[in-house]
C-alpha positions as a Markdown table, in Angstrom:
| # | Residue | x | y | z |
|---|---|---|---|---|
| 1 | Unk | -0.4 | -0.2 | 0.1 |
| 2 | Unk | 1.4 | 3.6 | -1.1 |
| 3 | Unk | 0.0 | 6.7 | 0.8 |
| 4 | Unk | -1.7 | 9.6 | -0.5 |
| 5 | Unk | 1.0 | 12.5 | -0.3 |
| 6 | Unk | -1.8 | 15.4 | -0.4 |
| 7 | Unk | -4.0 | 13.7 | 1.4 |
| 8 | Unk | -4.4 | 13.5 | 5.5 |
| 9 | Unk | -6.4 | 11.9 | 8.6 |
| 10 | Unk | -7.3 | 15.2 | 10.5 |
| 11 | Unk | -8.1 | 12.0 | 13.4 |
| 12 | Unk | -5.0 | 10.9 | 13.5 |
| 13 | Unk | -2.9 | 10.6 | 16.1 |
| 14 | Unk | 0.1 | 12.2 | 14.1 |
| 15 | Unk | -2.7 | 14.7 | 12.4 |
| 16 | Unk | -0.3 | 17.7 | 13.5 |
| 17 | Unk | 2.4 | 16.6 | 12.1 |
| 18 | Unk | 1.2 | 15.2 | 8.5 |
| 19 | Unk | -1.5 | 18.8 | 8.4 |
| 20 | Unk | 1.6 | 21.1 | 8.8 |
| 21 | Unk | 4.0 | 19.3 | 6.3 |
| 22 | Unk | 1.1 | 19.2 | 3.7 |
| 23 | Unk | 0.3 | 23.3 | 4.4 |
| 24 | Unk | 4.3 | 23.8 | 3.5 |
| 25 | Unk | 4.4 | 21.1 | 0.5 |
| 26 | Unk | 3.4 | 24.0 | -1.9 |
| 27 | Unk | 0.6 | 21.7 | -3.1 |
| 28 | Unk | -3.1 | 20.9 | -2.9 |
| 29 | Unk | -4.1 | 19.5 | 1.0 |
| 30 | Unk | -6.7 | 17.2 | 1.0 |
| 31 | Unk | -8.3 | 15.8 | 4.2 |
| 32 | Unk | -9.7 | 12.5 | 3.9 |
| 33 | Unk | -11.8 | 11.5 | 6.7 |
| 34 | Unk | -14.9 | 10.3 | 6.8 |
| 35 | Unk | -17.7 | 12.3 | 6.3 |
| 36 | Unk | -18.6 | 14.1 | 9.8 |
| 37 | Unk | -15.3 | 12.9 | 11.5 |
| 38 | Unk | -13.1 | 15.4 | 11.2 |
| 39 | Unk | -10.8 | 17.2 | 14.1 |
| 40 | Unk | -12.2 | 21.1 | 13.5 |
| 41 | Unk | -9.5 | 23.0 | 15.3 |
| 42 | Unk | -7.1 | 21.6 | 14.1 |
| 43 | Unk | -7.9 | 22.1 | 10.4 |
| 44 | Unk | -8.8 | 25.6 | 11.7 |
| 45 | Unk | -5.2 | 26.3 | 11.6 |
| 46 | Unk | -4.7 | 25.3 | 8.3 |
| 47 | Unk | -6.9 | 28.5 | 7.5 |
| 48 | Unk | -6.3 | 32.2 | 6.8 |
| 49 | Unk | -9.7 | 33.8 | 10.1 |
| 50 | Unk | -12.0 | 34.5 | 7.0 |
| 51 | Unk | -11.9 | 31.3 | 5.3 |
| 52 | Unk | -8.8 | 31.4 | 2.7 |
| 53 | Unk | -5.8 | 29.4 | 2.7 |
| 54 | Unk | -2.1 | 30.7 | 1.9 |
| 55 | Unk | -1.2 | 28.2 | -1.8 |
| 56 | Unk | 2.6 | 28.4 | -2.2 |
| 57 | Unk | 3.2 | 29.3 | -5.7 |
| 58 | Unk | 6.4 | 27.0 | -5.4 |
| 59 | Unk | 7.6 | 23.6 | -3.3 |
| 60 | Unk | 9.0 | 24.5 | 0.0 |
| 61 | Unk | 12.4 | 24.4 | 0.2 |
| 62 | Unk | 15.0 | 24.0 | 2.7 |
| 63 | Unk | 17.2 | 27.4 | 3.4 |
| 64 | Unk | 21.1 | 28.0 | 3.1 |
| 65 | Unk | 22.0 | 27.4 | 6.4 |
| 66 | Unk | 20.4 | 24.3 | 6.9 |
| 67 | Unk | 21.2 | 22.6 | 3.6 |
| 68 | Unk | 24.2 | 20.9 | 4.1 |
| 69 | Unk | 23.6 | 19.7 | 7.6 |
| 70 | Unk | 23.2 | 16.2 | 8.4 |
| 71 | Unk | 20.9 | 16.7 | 11.0 |
| 72 | Unk | 21.0 | 13.1 | 12.9 |
| 73 | Unk | 24.4 | 14.6 | 14.3 |
| 74 | Unk | 23.0 | 18.2 | 14.3 |
| 75 | Unk | 20.1 | 17.1 | 16.3 |
| 76 | Unk | 20.0 | 20.4 | 18.0 |
| 77 | Unk | 19.4 | 22.5 | 14.8 |
| 78 | Unk | 15.8 | 23.0 | 13.8 |
| 79 | Unk | 15.0 | 22.5 | 10.0 |
| 80 | Unk | 14.2 | 25.1 | 8.5 |
| 81 | Unk | 12.3 | 26.6 | 5.1 |
| 82 | Unk | 10.4 | 29.1 | 2.8 |
| 83 | Unk | 8.2 | 28.8 | 0.0 |
| 84 | Unk | 5.9 | 31.7 | -1.9 |
| 85 | Unk | 3.2 | 32.1 | -1.7 |
| 86 | Unk | -0.6 | 34.0 | -2.7 |
| 87 | Unk | -3.1 | 35.4 | -0.7 |
| 88 | Unk | -6.8 | 34.1 | -1.5 |
| 89 | Unk | -6.7 | 31.8 | -3.2 |
């Protein structure tokens, strides 16, 4: 079985992790919950207060300062990324 990388379940134990990964991934984000079984508090974190979304023009990319670091040996250094977006799509 292969996962669908643009979908996640909002009630999964790792839903916040997966939601954040999709939010910075530069692609559309889909929720594959059963009808009526959603974590709306989590889903509200993925949209702006007016319900619009930030959609990246390009996929998220690592910043230069962490591009060639081996995160296993530099565990005190967090991975950083940046992306470009337009507002209100």
